[in-house]
mmCIF file of C-alpha atoms in Angstrom:
data_model
loop_
_atom_site.group_PDB
_atom_site.id
_atom_site.type_symbol
_atom_site.label_atom_id
_atom_site.label_comp_id
_atom_site.label_asym_id
_atom_site.label_seq_id
_atom_site.Cartn_x
_atom_site.Cartn_y
_atom_site.Cartn_z
ATOM 1 C CA UNK C 1 -24.789 27.840 -24.600
ATOM 2 C CA UNK C 2 -21.627 28.855 -22.251
ATOM 3 C CA UNK C 3 -23.618 29.376 -18.987
ATOM 4 C CA UNK C 4 -25.845 26.287 -19.910
ATOM 5 C CA UNK C 5 -22.435 24.158 -19.939
ATOM 6 C CA UNK C 6 -20.834 25.868 -16.520
ATOM 7 C CA UNK C 7 -24.029 25.301 -15.148
ATOM 8 C CA UNK C 8 -24.421 21.360 -15.979
ATOM 9 C CA UNK C 9 -20.892 20.787 -15.015
ATOM 10 C CA UNK C 10 -21.392 22.348 -11.571
ATOM 11 C CA UNK C 11 -24.206 20.641 -11.053
ATOM 12 C CA UNK C 12 -22.578 17.385 -11.819
ATOM 13 C CA UNK C 13 -19.217 18.039 -9.668
ATOM 14 C CA UNK C 14 -21.697 19.460 -6.623
ATOM 15 C CA UNK C 15 -23.567 15.319 -7.207
ATOM 16 C CA UNK C 16 -20.094 14.234 -7.331
ATOM 17 C CA UNK C 17 -18.768 15.659 -4.292
ATOM 18 C CA UNK C 18 -22.044 14.494 -2.248
ATOM 19 C CA UNK C 19 -21.142 11.064 -2.799
ATOM 20 C CA UNK C 20 -17.467 10.795 -3.042
ATOM 21 C CA UNK C 21 -16.270 12.791 -0.391
ATOM 22 C CA UNK C 22 -16.049 11.656 3.454
ATOM 23 C CA UNK C 23 -17.135 8.454 1.679
ATOM 24 C CA UNK C 24 -20.570 9.064 2.896
ATOM 25 C CA UNK C 25 -23.584 11.929 2.211
ATOM 26 C CA UNK C 26 -23.047 15.109 3.278
ATOM 27 C CA UNK C 27 -24.590 18.704 1.611
ATOM 28 C CA UNK C 28 -22.912 20.082 -1.239
ATOM 29 C CA UNK C 29 -21.943 23.246 0.550
ATOM 30 C CA UNK C 30 -20.365 21.335 3.633
ATOM 31 C CA UNK C 31 -18.341 19.492 0.453
ATOM 32 C CA UNK C 32 -16.521 21.945 -1.390
ATOM 33 C CA UNK C 33 -16.017 24.414 1.901
ATOM 34 C CA UNK C 34 -14.474 20.800 3.109
ATOM 35 C CA UNK C 35 -12.492 20.544 -0.264
ATOM 36 C CA UNK C 36 -11.443 24.233 -0.259
ATOM 37 C CA UNK C 37 -10.176 23.535 3.500
ATOM 38 C CA UNK C 38 -8.396 20.770 2.898
ATOM 39 C CA UNK C 39 -6.677 22.293 -0.333
ATOM 40 C CA UNK C 40 -5.471 25.716 1.262
ATOM 41 C CA UNK C 41 -3.942 23.167 3.891
ATOM 42 C CA UNK C 42 -2.332 21.203 1.714
ATOM 43 C CA UNK C 43 -0.765 24.213 -0.953
ATOM 44 C CA UNK C 44 1.550 26.420 0.824
ATOM 45 C CA UNK C 45 1.784 30.074 -0.566
ATOM 46 C CA UNK C 46 4.197 30.065 -3.291
ATOM 47 C CA UNK C 47 7.118 32.206 -4.041
ATOM 48 C CA UNK C 48 7.082 31.453 -7.499
ATOM 49 C CA UNK C 49 5.139 28.482 -9.697
ATOM 50 C CA UNK C 50 6.433 26.506 -12.471
ATOM 51 C CA UNK C 51 4.023 25.022 -14.922
ATOM 52 C CA UNK C 52 5.624 21.483 -16.753
ATOM 53 C CA UNK C 53 4.737 20.243 -19.727
ATOM 54 C CA UNK C 54 3.700 17.130 -17.888
ATOM 55 C CA UNK C 55 0.943 18.988 -16.984
ATOM 56 C CA UNK C 56 2.601 19.234 -12.598
ATOM 57 C CA UNK C 57 2.290 22.188 -11.217
ATOM 58 C CA UNK C 58 5.467 22.218 -9.293
ATOM 59 C CA UNK C 59 4.944 25.702 -6.200
ATOM 60 C CA UNK C 60 8.262 27.066 -4.505
ATOM 61 C CA UNK C 61 7.073 27.355 -1.259
ATOM 62 C CA UNK C 62 9.427 29.024 1.844
ATOM 63 C CA UNK C 63 11.112 26.117 2.941
ATOM 64 C CA UNK C 64 9.858 27.303 6.651
ATOM 65 C CA UNK C 65 6.411 27.896 5.725
ATOM 66 C CA UNK C 66 6.194 23.729 4.338
ATOM 67 C CA UNK C 67 3.836 21.465 5.443
ATOM 68 C CA UNK C 68 5.944 19.686 7.824
ATOM 69 C CA UNK C 69 5.518 22.420 10.197
ATOM 70 C CA UNK C 70 1.670 21.943 10.314
ATOM 71 C CA UNK C 71 2.503 18.609 12.384
ATOM 72 C CA UNK C 72 1.884 19.277 15.886
ATOM 73 C CA UNK C 73 5.280 17.696 17.159
ATOM 74 C CA UNK C 74 7.042 19.784 14.516
ATOM 75 C CA UNK C 75 5.837 23.146 15.592
ATOM 76 C CA UNK C 76 9.190 24.337 17.195
ATOM 77 C CA UNK C 77 11.280 22.244 15.141
ATOM 78 C CA UNK C 78 14.578 23.353 13.811
ATOM 79 C CA UNK C 79 15.579 22.731 10.233
ATOM 80 C CA UNK C 80 18.561 20.690 9.557
ATOM 81 C CA UNK C 81 19.839 22.480 6.676
ATOM 82 C CA UNK C 82 22.076 19.296 5.268
ATOM 83 C CA UNK C 83 23.118 16.055 7.210
ATOM 84 C CA UNK C 84 25.816 15.688 9.790
ATOM 85 C CA UNK C 85 27.473 12.748 8.468
ATOM 86 C CA UNK C 86 29.408 11.663 5.592
ATOM 87 C CA UNK C 87 28.691 8.150 3.526
ATOM 88 C CA UNK C 88 30.921 5.696 3.238
ATOM 89 C CA UNK C 89 32.231 5.191 -0.176
ATOM 90 C CA UNK C 90 31.973 2.922 -3.044
ATOM 91 C CA UNK C 91 33.370 2.842 -6.302
ATOM 92 C CA UNK C 92 30.124 2.544 -7.499
ATOM 93 C CA UNK C 93 29.183 3.347 -11.279
ATOM 94 C CA UNK C 94 25.616 3.298 -12.986
ATOM 95 C CA UNK C 95 25.476 3.778 -16.064
ATOM 96 C CA UNK C 96 22.101 6.137 -17.219
ATOM 97 C CA UNK C 97 21.346 7.409 -13.408
ATOM 98 C CA UNK C 98 17.846 9.201 -13.621
ATOM 99 C CA UNK C 99 17.640 11.663 -10.656
ATOM 100 C CA UNK C 100 16.064 14.204 -13.700
ATOM 101 C CA UNK C 101 12.553 14.843 -13.561
ATOM 102 C CA UNK C 102 10.375 16.244 -15.947
ATOM 103 C CA UNK C 103 9.696 20.033 -14.239
ATOM 104 C CA UNK C 104 12.808 20.898 -14.479
ATOM 105 C CA UNK C 105 12.809 21.130 -17.713
ATOM 106 C CA UNK C 106 10.739 24.233 -17.410
ATOM 107 C CA UNK C 107 12.676 26.311 -14.638
ATOM 108 C CA UNK C 108 14.201 25.620 -11.244
ATOM 109 C CA UNK C 109 13.112 27.039 -7.608
ATOM 110 C CA UNK C 110 15.422 29.596 -5.792
ATOM 111 C CA UNK C 111 17.090 28.691 -2.366
ATOM 112 C CA UNK C 112 15.492 28.874 0.531
ATOM 113 C CA UNK C 113 12.529 27.228 -1.088
ATOM 114 C CA UNK C 114 11.598 23.606 -1.825
ATOM 115 C CA UNK C 115 9.541 22.774 -5.359
ATOM 116 C CA UNK C 116 6.040 21.061 -3.816
ATOM 117 C CA UNK C 117 3.840 19.555 -6.355
ATOM 118 C CA UNK C 118 0.198 21.422 -6.175
ATOM 119 C CA UNK C 119 -2.302 19.320 -5.252
ATOM 120 C CA UNK C 120 -5.812 19.840 -6.948
ATOM 121 C CA UNK C 121 -9.582 20.012 -6.612
ATOM 122 C CA UNK C 122 -9.739 16.352 -9.417
ATOM 123 C CA UNK C 123 -6.962 15.054 -6.380
ATOM 124 C CA UNK C 124 -9.115 15.698 -3.350
ATOM 125 C CA UNK C 125 -11.909 14.182 -5.495
ATOM 126 C CA UNK C 126 -10.378 10.942 -6.033
ATOM 127 C CA UNK C 127 -9.432 9.713 -2.740
ATOM 128 C CA UNK C 128 -12.085 7.446 -0.944
ATOM 129 C CA UNK C 129 -11.967 10.395 1.445
ATOM 130 C CA UNK C 130 -10.226 14.258 2.194
ATOM 131 C CA UNK C 131 -8.832 12.193 5.290
ATOM 132 C CA UNK C 132 -7.827 8.939 3.293
ATOM 133 C CA UNK C 133 -6.051 11.392 0.755
ATOM 134 C CA UNK C 134 -2.550 10.403 0.399
ATOM 135 C CA UNK C 135 -2.333 7.400 1.810
ATOM 136 C CA UNK C 136 -1.881 3.943 1.255
ATOM 137 C CA UNK C 137 -4.917 1.972 2.153
ATOM 138 C CA UNK C 138 -3.960 -0.238 5.440
ATOM 139 C CA UNK C 139 -3.427 -3.557 5.404
ATOM 140 C CA UNK C 140 -5.328 -6.394 5.582
ATOM 141 C CA UNK C 141 -4.580 -8.905 7.236
ATOM 142 C CA UNK C 142 -5.147 -12.716 6.746
ATOM 143 C CA UNK C 143 -6.916 -15.270 9.749
ATOM 144 C CA UNK C 144 -5.094 -17.707 7.806
ATOM 145 C CA UNK C 145 -2.832 -20.151 9.471
ATOM 146 C CA UNK C 146 0.528 -22.103 8.608
ATOM 147 C CA UNK C 147 0.101 -24.317 5.902
ATOM 148 C CA UNK C 148 -2.336 -21.236 3.643
ATOM 149 C CA UNK C 149 0.727 -20.507 2.104
ATOM 150 C CA UNK C 150 -1.052 -18.309 -0.606
ATOM 151 C CA UNK C 151 -1.144 -15.830 2.485
ATOM 152 C CA UNK C 152 1.434 -16.574 4.563
ATOM 153 C CA UNK C 153 4.605 -14.947 4.803
ATOM 154 C CA UNK C 154 8.039 -16.367 5.731
ATOM 155 C CA UNK C 155 11.582 -16.286 5.492
ATOM 156 C CA UNK C 156 14.399 -17.968 6.611
ATOM 157 C CA UNK C 157 17.757 -16.768 8.269
ATOM 158 C CA UNK C 158 20.278 -18.396 10.276
ATOM 159 C CA UNK C 159 18.141 -21.958 9.666
ATOM 160 C CA UNK C 160 15.187 -19.818 11.672
ATOM 161 C CA UNK C 161 12.175 -18.979 10.169
ATOM 162 C CA UNK C 162 10.682 -15.126 10.674
ATOM 163 C CA UNK C 163 6.915 -14.420 9.688
ATOM 164 C CA UNK C 164 5.801 -11.370 7.316
ATOM 165 C CA UNK C 165 2.751 -11.646 8.912
ATOM 166 C CA UNK C 166 -0.335 -12.326 5.955
ATOM 167 C CA UNK C 167 -1.538 -9.727 3.933
ATOM 168 C CA UNK C 168 -4.619 -9.816 1.446
ATOM 169 C CA UNK C 169 -5.136 -6.598 0.198
ATOM 170 C CA UNK C 170 -1.184 -6.232 -1.306
ATOM 171 C CA UNK C 171 1.272 -8.502 -3.067
ATOM 172 C CA UNK C 172 4.895 -8.335 -3.245
ATOM 173 C CA UNK C 173 8.337 -9.904 -3.842
ATOM 174 C CA UNK C 174 10.942 -8.597 -2.385
ATOM 175 C CA UNK C 175 14.465 -9.447 -0.760
ATOM 176 C CA UNK C 176 14.548 -8.485 3.001
ATOM 177 C CA UNK C 177 17.474 -9.093 5.308
ATOM 178 C CA UNK C 178 16.630 -9.000 9.434
ATOM 179 C CA UNK C 179 18.283 -9.754 12.494
ATOM 180 C CA UNK C 180 20.834 -7.097 13.220
ATOM 181 C CA UNK C 181 19.908 -2.694 14.046
ATOM 182 C CA UNK C 182 20.254 -1.034 10.519
ATOM 183 C CA UNK C 183 21.185 2.831 10.728
ATOM 184 C CA UNK C 184 20.705 3.541 6.712
ATOM 185 C CA UNK C 185 20.129 1.295 3.303
ATOM 186 C CA UNK C 186 20.482 2.114 -0.312
ATOM 187 C CA UNK C 187 19.944 -0.020 -3.784
ATOM 188 C CA UNK C 188 19.477 1.098 -7.675
ATOM 189 C CA UNK C 189 15.712 0.763 -8.538
ATOM 190 C CA UNK C 190 15.194 0.407 -12.383
ATOM 191 C CA UNK C 191 12.846 2.658 -13.965
ATOM 192 C CA UNK C 192 10.460 1.207 -15.201
ATOM 193 C CA UNK C 193 6.300 2.209 -16.294
ATOM 194 C CA UNK C 194 4.032 -0.973 -15.616
ATOM 195 C CA UNK C 195 0.171 -0.924 -16.528
ATOM 196 C CA UNK C 196 -2.419 -0.153 -13.712
ATOM 197 C CA UNK C 197 -5.455 -1.796 -14.291
ATOM 198 C CA UNK C 198 -8.026 0.056 -12.013
ATOM 199 C CA UNK C 199 -7.615 3.466 -10.271
ATOM 200 C CA UNK C 200 -7.635 2.609 -6.655
ATOM 201 C CA UNK C 201 -4.460 -0.038 -7.578
ATOM 202 C CA UNK C 202 -0.715 1.414 -7.371
ATOM 203 C CA UNK C 203 1.980 -0.571 -7.952
ATOM 204 C CA UNK C 204 5.846 0.563 -6.324
ATOM 205 C CA UNK C 205 9.279 -0.557 -6.997
ATOM 206 C CA UNK C 206 11.045 0.775 -3.805
ATOM 207 C CA UNK C 207 12.702 0.453 -0.414
ATOM 208 C CA UNK C 208 11.476 0.225 3.514
ATOM 209 C CA UNK C 209 13.198 0.402 6.290
ATOM 210 C CA UNK C 210 11.190 -0.824 9.176
ATOM 211 C CA UNK C 211 11.112 -1.089 12.975
ATOM 212 C CA UNK C 212 8.473 -2.134 15.335
ATOM 213 C CA UNK C 213 6.126 -5.398 15.830
ATOM 214 C CA UNK C 214 4.769 -6.943 12.580
ATOM 215 C CA UNK C 215 1.166 -5.131 12.666
ATOM 216 C CA UNK C 216 2.228 -1.972 13.824
ATOM 217 C CA UNK C 217 5.032 -1.589 12.380
ATOM 218 C CA UNK C 218 6.681 1.586 11.633
ATOM 219 C CA UNK C 219 8.046 2.345 8.099
ATOM 220 C CA UNK C 220 10.291 4.580 5.971
ATOM 221 C CA UNK C 221 10.044 4.117 2.122
ATOM 222 C CA UNK C 222 11.139 5.269 -0.962
ATOM 223 C CA UNK C 223 11.426 4.566 -4.849
ATOM 224 C CA UNK C 224 9.429 5.057 -7.737
ATOM 225 C CA UNK C 225 5.518 4.189 -8.247
ATOM 226 C CA UNK C 226 2.825 4.475 -10.930
ATOM 227 C CA UNK C 227 -0.878 5.495 -8.922
ATOM 228 C CA UNK C 228 -3.041 7.456 -11.200
ATOM 229 C CA UNK C 229 -5.509 7.546 -7.891
ATOM 230 C CA UNK C 230 -3.128 9.932 -6.508
ATOM 231 C CA UNK C 231 -1.582 11.339 -9.030
ATOM 232 C CA UNK C 232 -4.059 11.456 -12.052
ATOM 233 C CA UNK C 233 -2.086 9.602 -14.277
ATOM 234 C CA UNK C 234 -0.025 6.915 -15.208
ATOM 235 C CA UNK C 235 3.473 8.511 -14.803
ATOM 236 C CA UNK C 236 6.335 6.768 -13.149
ATOM 237 C CA UNK C 237 6.915 9.182 -10.151
ATOM 238 C CA UNK C 238 9.378 9.196 -7.413
ATOM 239 C CA UNK C 239 7.815 8.994 -4.093
ATOM 240 C CA UNK C 240 8.484 8.878 -0.399
ATOM 241 C CA UNK C 241 6.157 7.484 2.084
ATOM 242 C CA UNK C 242 6.447 6.999 6.143
ATOM 243 C CA UNK C 243 4.110 5.623 8.880
ATOM 244 C CA UNK C 244 4.326 4.865 12.499
ATOM 245 C CA UNK C 245 1.092 2.326 12.940
ATOM 246 C CA UNK C 246 1.264 0.533 9.748
ATOM 247 C CA UNK C 247 -0.922 2.699 7.634
ATOM 248 C CA UNK C 248 -3.837 2.721 9.523
ATOM 249 C CA UNK C 249 -3.827 6.249 10.574
ATOM 250 C CA UNK C 250 -0.705 8.075 9.963
ATOM 251 C CA UNK C 251 1.466 8.609 7.087
ATOM 252 C CA UNK C 252 1.334 9.804 3.317
ATOM 253 C CA UNK C 253 2.861 9.821 0.283
ATOM 254 C CA UNK C 254 5.247 12.564 -0.019
ATOM 255 C CA UNK C 255 4.379 16.094 1.662
ATOM 256 C CA UNK C 256 0.102 15.123 1.033
ATOM 257 C CA UNK C 257 0.269 15.506 5.024
ATOM 258 C CA UNK C 258 2.493 17.045 7.470
ATOM 259 C CA UNK C 259 5.827 14.986 8.736
ATOM 260 C CA UNK C 260 8.844 15.024 5.900
ATOM 261 C CA UNK C 261 10.895 17.770 6.148
ATOM 262 C CA UNK C 262 12.268 18.936 2.583
ATOM 263 C CA UNK C 263 15.123 20.763 2.287
ATOM 264 C CA UNK C 264 16.439 20.506 -1.183
ATOM 265 C CA UNK C 265 15.537 23.325 -3.551
ATOM 266 C CA UNK C 266 15.961 21.511 -6.872
ATOM 267 C CA UNK C 267 13.829 17.967 -6.617
ATOM 268 C CA UNK C 268 10.095 17.252 -6.022
ATOM 269 C CA UNK C 269 8.445 14.382 -4.038
ATOM 270 C CA UNK C 270 5.581 13.236 -6.543
ATOM 271 C CA UNK C 271 7.833 14.537 -9.840
ATOM 272 C CA UNK C 272 7.643 12.339 -12.517
ATOM 273 C CA UNK C 273 10.713 10.734 -14.848
ATOM 274 C CA UNK C 274 11.437 12.335 -18.284
ATOM 275 C CA UNK C 275 13.314 8.754 -19.267
ATOM 276 C CA UNK C 276 12.010 4.897 -18.245
ATOM 277 C CA UNK C 277 13.731 1.670 -19.353
ATOM 278 C CA UNK C 278 12.744 -0.599 -22.032
ATOM 279 C CA UNK C 279 12.987 -4.287 -22.960
ATOM 280 C CA UNK C 280 16.391 -4.308 -24.307
ATOM 281 C CA UNK C 281 17.146 -1.425 -24.757
ATOM 282 C CA UNK C 282 18.099 1.326 -22.722
ATOM 283 C CA UNK C 283 17.757 0.820 -18.604
ATOM 284 C CA UNK C 284 17.430 3.672 -16.346
ATOM 285 C CA UNK C 285 18.599 3.729 -12.632
ATOM 286 C CA UNK C 286 16.960 5.852 -9.757
ATOM 287 C CA UNK C 287 19.850 5.352 -6.623
ATOM 288 C CA UNK C 288 17.753 5.888 -3.192
ATOM 289 C CA UNK C 289 19.178 5.481 0.294
ATOM 290 C CA UNK C 290 17.521 6.036 3.063
ATOM 291 C CA UNK C 291 20.145 7.122 6.561
ATOM 292 C CA UNK C 292 20.212 7.651 10.642
ATOM 293 C CA UNK C 293 21.643 11.125 11.210
ATOM 294 C CA UNK C 294 24.057 9.479 14.554
ATOM 295 C CA UNK C 295 23.719 13.321 15.582
ATOM 296 C CA UNK C 296 20.396 13.818 15.559
ATOM 297 C CA UNK C 297 18.938 10.595 14.644
ATOM 298 C CA UNK C 298 16.705 12.549 11.333
ATOM 299 C CA UNK C 299 16.380 9.389 9.318
ATOM 300 C CA UNK C 300 17.811 11.311 5.295
ATOM 301 C CA UNK C 301 16.881 10.508 2.298
ATOM 302 C CA UNK C 302 19.269 10.650 -0.363
ATOM 303 C CA UNK C 303 18.998 9.980 -4.788
ATOM 304 C CA UNK C 304 21.930 9.129 -6.770
ATOM 305 C CA UNK C 305 25.480 8.379 -6.514
ATOM 306 C CA UNK C 306 26.383 11.109 -5.024
ATOM 307 C CA UNK C 307 23.971 11.645 -2.676
ATOM 308 C CA UNK C 308 21.906 14.587 -3.046
ATOM 309 C CA UNK C 309 19.586 14.966 0.007
ATOM 310 C CA UNK C 310 16.180 15.446 -0.374
ATOM 311 C CA UNK C 311 14.965 15.360 3.579
ATOM 312 C CA UNK C 312 14.428 13.899 6.176
ATOM 313 C CA UNK C 313 12.126 12.208 8.469
ATOM 314 C CA UNK C 314 12.918 13.590 12.128
ATOM 315 C CA UNK C 315 12.471 10.505 14.004
ATOM 316 C CA UNK C 316 12.864 12.029 17.417
ATOM 317 C CA UNK C 317 9.839 13.864 17.456
ATOM 318 C CA UNK C 318 7.341 11.054 14.372
ATOM 319 C CA UNK C 319 8.338 7.362 15.959
ATOM 320 C CA UNK C 320 8.950 5.349 18.751
ATOM 321 C CA UNK C 321 11.348 2.555 17.355
ATOM 322 C CA UNK C 322 12.876 4.262 14.384
ATOM 323 C CA UNK C 323 14.409 6.445 17.138
ATOM 324 C CA UNK C 324 17.180 3.911 17.758
ATOM 325 C CA UNK C 325 17.645 1.891 14.420
ATOM 326 C CA UNK C 326 15.336 -0.019 11.699
ATOM 327 C CA UNK C 327 15.279 -3.989 12.709
ATOM 328 C CA UNK C 328 14.057 -5.076 8.927
ATOM 329 C CA UNK C 329 14.962 -3.660 5.248
ATOM 330 C CA UNK C 330 13.143 -5.178 1.992
ATOM 331 C CA UNK C 331 13.776 -3.753 -1.212
ATOM 332 C CA UNK C 332 11.650 -4.954 -4.181
ATOM 333 C CA UNK C 333 8.456 -4.388 -5.194
ATOM 334 C CA UNK C 334 4.457 -4.054 -4.432
ATOM 335 C CA UNK C 335 0.637 -4.029 -5.808
ATOM 336 C CA UNK C 336 -2.026 -3.082 -4.311
ATOM 337 C CA UNK C 337 -5.068 -3.766 -5.536
ATOM 338 C CA UNK C 338 -8.297 -5.253 -3.772
ATOM 339 C CA UNK C 339 -8.062 -8.125 -6.250
ATOM 340 C CA UNK C 340 -4.639 -10.228 -5.646
ATOM 341 C CA UNK C 341 -4.508 -12.928 -4.165
ATOM 342 C CA UNK C 342 -7.848 -13.858 -5.603
ATOM 343 C CA UNK C 343 -9.994 -14.767 -8.326
ATOM 344 C CA UNK C 344 -10.467 -13.481 -11.052
ATOM 345 C CA UNK C 345 -6.835 -11.604 -10.195
ATOM 346 C CA UNK C 346 -5.753 -7.788 -11.222
ATOM 347 C CA UNK C 347 -4.133 -7.147 -14.600
ATOM 348 C CA UNK C 348 -1.839 -3.889 -12.433
ATOM 349 C CA UNK C 349 1.967 -5.464 -12.926
ATOM 350 C CA UNK C 350 4.803 -4.968 -10.631
ATOM 351 C CA UNK C 351 8.073 -3.978 -12.392
ATOM 352 C CA UNK C 352 8.734 -4.238 -16.249
ATOM 353 C CA UNK C 353 5.889 -6.478 -15.708
ATOM 354 C CA UNK C 354 7.792 -9.268 -16.876
ATOM 355 C CA UNK C 355 8.786 -12.185 -14.627
ATOM 356 C CA UNK C 356 11.625 -12.363 -12.484
ATOM 357 C CA UNK C 357 13.291 -14.910 -14.388
ATOM 358 C CA UNK C 358 13.859 -12.643 -17.675
ATOM 359 C CA UNK C 359 16.680 -11.119 -16.072
ATOM 360 C CA UNK C 360 18.879 -7.566 -17.243
ATOM 361 C CA UNK C 361 16.897 -5.779 -20.060
ATOM 362 C CA UNK C 362 13.478 -7.871 -19.256
ATOM 363 C CA UNK C 363 13.092 -7.477 -16.206
ATOM 364 C CA UNK C 364 12.958 -4.587 -13.083
ATOM 365 C CA UNK C 365 15.883 -5.704 -10.792
ATOM 366 C CA UNK C 366 17.600 -3.788 -7.718
ATOM 367 C CA UNK C 367 21.407 -3.693 -7.599
ATOM 368 C CA UNK C 368 24.096 -2.537 -5.459
ATOM 369 C CA UNK C 369 21.749 -3.830 -2.566
ATOM 370 C CA UNK C 370 23.605 -2.003 0.191
ATOM 371 C CA UNK C 371 22.721 -1.401 3.956
ATOM 372 C CA UNK C 372 24.655 0.394 6.721
ATOM 373 C CA UNK C 373 25.174 -1.314 10.689
ATOM 374 C CA UNK C 374 26.397 0.401 13.859
ATOM 375 C CA UNK C 375 29.909 -0.318 12.546
ATOM 376 C CA UNK C 376 29.310 2.387 10.168
ATOM 377 C CA UNK C 377 30.294 0.774 6.940
ATOM 378 C CA UNK C 378 28.689 0.303 4.115
ATOM 379 C CA UNK C 379 27.976 -3.572 3.106
ATOM 380 C CA UNK C 380 25.790 -6.332 1.296
ATOM 381 C CA UNK C 381 23.763 -7.443 4.013
ATOM 382 C CA UNK C 382 25.031 -10.948 5.808
ATOM 383 C CA UNK C 383 21.816 -12.795 5.719
ATOM 384 C CA UNK C 384 19.089 -11.941 3.019
ATOM 385 C CA UNK C 385 15.952 -14.183 1.721
ATOM 386 C CA UNK C 386 13.589 -13.227 -1.220
ATOM 387 C CA UNK C 387 9.986 -14.249 -0.620
ATOM 388 C CA UNK C 388 6.995 -13.685 -3.522
ATOM 389 C CA UNK C 389 3.388 -13.685 -2.214
ATOM 390 C CA UNK C 390 1.848 -14.700 -4.966
ATOM 391 C CA UNK C 391 4.748 -17.304 -7.145
ATOM 392 C CA UNK C 392 2.565 -17.394 -10.395
ATOM 393 C CA UNK C 393 1.323 -13.672 -10.547
ATOM 394 C CA UNK C 394 4.533 -12.120 -9.338
ATOM 395 C CA UNK C 395 8.572 -13.632 -8.427
ATOM 396 C CA UNK C 396 11.646 -12.692 -6.662
ATOM 397 C CA UNK C 397 15.145 -14.147 -8.023
ATOM 398 C CA UNK C 398 17.897 -13.564 -6.456
ATOM 399 C CA UNK C 399 20.681 -13.368 -9.128
ATOM 400 C CA UNK C 400 24.471 -13.849 -9.370
ATOM 401 C CA UNK C 401 25.866 -14.092 -12.316
ATOM 402 C CA UNK C 402 29.552 -14.966 -11.355
ATOM 403 C CA UNK C 403 32.156 -15.868 -8.804
ATOM 404 C CA UNK C 404 32.934 -12.508 -6.658
ATOM 405 C CA UNK C 405 30.313 -9.834 -8.041
ATOM 406 C CA UNK C 406 27.259 -9.199 -6.016
ATOM 407 C CA UNK C 407 23.801 -10.669 -6.470
ATOM 408 C CA UNK C 408 20.978 -8.955 -8.222
ATOM 409 C CA UNK C 409 17.783 -8.636 -7.139
ATOM 410 C CA UNK C 410 14.974 -9.296 -10.020
ATOM 411 C CA UNK C 411 11.475 -9.247 -9.462
ATOM 412 C CA UNK C 412 8.437 -8.359 -11.242
ATOM 413 C CA UNK C 413 5.661 -9.672 -12.963
ATOM 414 C CA UNK C 414 2.027 -9.332 -15.362
ATOM 415 C CA UNK C 415 -0.385 -10.004 -12.300
ATOM 416 C CA UNK C 416 -2.779 -11.988 -14.265
ATOM 417 C CA UNK C 417 -1.923 -14.472 -16.637
ATOM 418 C CA UNK C 418 -3.124 -17.932 -17.634
ATOM 419 C CA UNK C 419 -1.325 -19.576 -14.635
ATOM 420 C CA UNK C 420 -2.539 -16.632 -12.257
ATOM 421 C CA UNK C 421 -6.538 -16.517 -13.442
#
C-alpha cells in the first residue's frame, strides 16, 4: 500500500509540474531537472542548518558563498562587512520593538556565516514560473486619463501636482515625499497579520526608496509582508526587495535571486515574527531604515533603533539612478491582486484590516518617519502628502496628536466591504 501511495504521489507531482512550471506544458523529466537545478542554485551549501519551530529551515551559509555573488556584476565584489558611517542619533524610544525572529529560538549561526531561509520544492511549485519565483508581478499601467480618479495617482507638493502613475494590479495607501535628493529613510512599522484571500496575492507594510522614471524606476524596499505564494503560509515576515526596472525582469524578495549582500549572522530575510499586534492590545513595531554609505555608495538595510545592519544593495554595481541618491520616498502599505480596482474586489486586507481613521490600537501605522538628505541630518520631511488608490477599500491619514509632536501615519483597510464591493 505504501508503494502504491508513493507511486500515485509521484504521478500527481509529475502531472502538476508539467502544467505549472515555466507556465507552459513541458516534459515532466525536463521539468523535474529544471526544478532541482533551480533549488541547487538557490540553496547554497550550509555550514549548519537550524529547524525552526514554525517549519522553516535556516541554513547558515559561508558569507562568501551566498547567492549575491551569482550576479555577474558581483563576481569580484569585495564584501563590506560594516558601514563606514554612524547614523545621526535621535532620542527615540519605541516600546515593544520587534526584531526577534521565531527561528532564533532554535539556534544561531556562527560568525562568518549568514542565515538564509531554505527554499523547498513546493515553494517553486507555487510560482507562476521558475523565472518568476521570488519576484513581484510587473506593474500593469492603466491607459486611463487624468479624470479617471480610480486609477490615476496624484500628490501635491509646494502647490504643484505630481503623478505617481496609474497602476491597475496594485492598491496602495502611502505617505510620500519627493523634490529632494535622499540618502536615507526610516520608519517604525507597526506589525500586524492581515488576511490574504487567495494565493497569488500579498500585502505589505513597508518603506520604498526610488529613483528614475515612473515607468522604469529603481527601488529598494523593506518592511513586513504576508505572501502565501512565496512563503507557503500566512505568517507576517520580514522582507527586503529591489528592482532596477519597475518589477519587469529584475530584482526579488529577500535572497531568492542574486543582488543583496547579507552581512548579519543573526537575522534572516523572509523569517517570521513571534509577536503580532492585536486590536487594543499590545502593539509591536519593526524599526526599518535604508541608508547610503557615503564612501562606497552601498545602500545599507538596518533594523531596530540600535541600527542593526542586515546587509546592503551594492548600488555601484546594480543601480544607475540610485548610485547617487533616491528622489522619492514612500511609507505605507500595498496590496497586490488582480482583483483590486474592479468588482468584485479582493478581500485581502492591508495593515491591521481596519481603516486609518481607527487610529492607535486599531489601525496600522508608521511612526518616526524620517529622511536623510545631503545635510547628513535625520529629520521629518519638509513636504509630505498622503495617497490612497481606493479610498473605500484602503485609506491613509497623517495624524498629528498635538502641538509640537510629529505626525503618525495611519493606513490600511479590509479590502472588499459594503462600500468597496
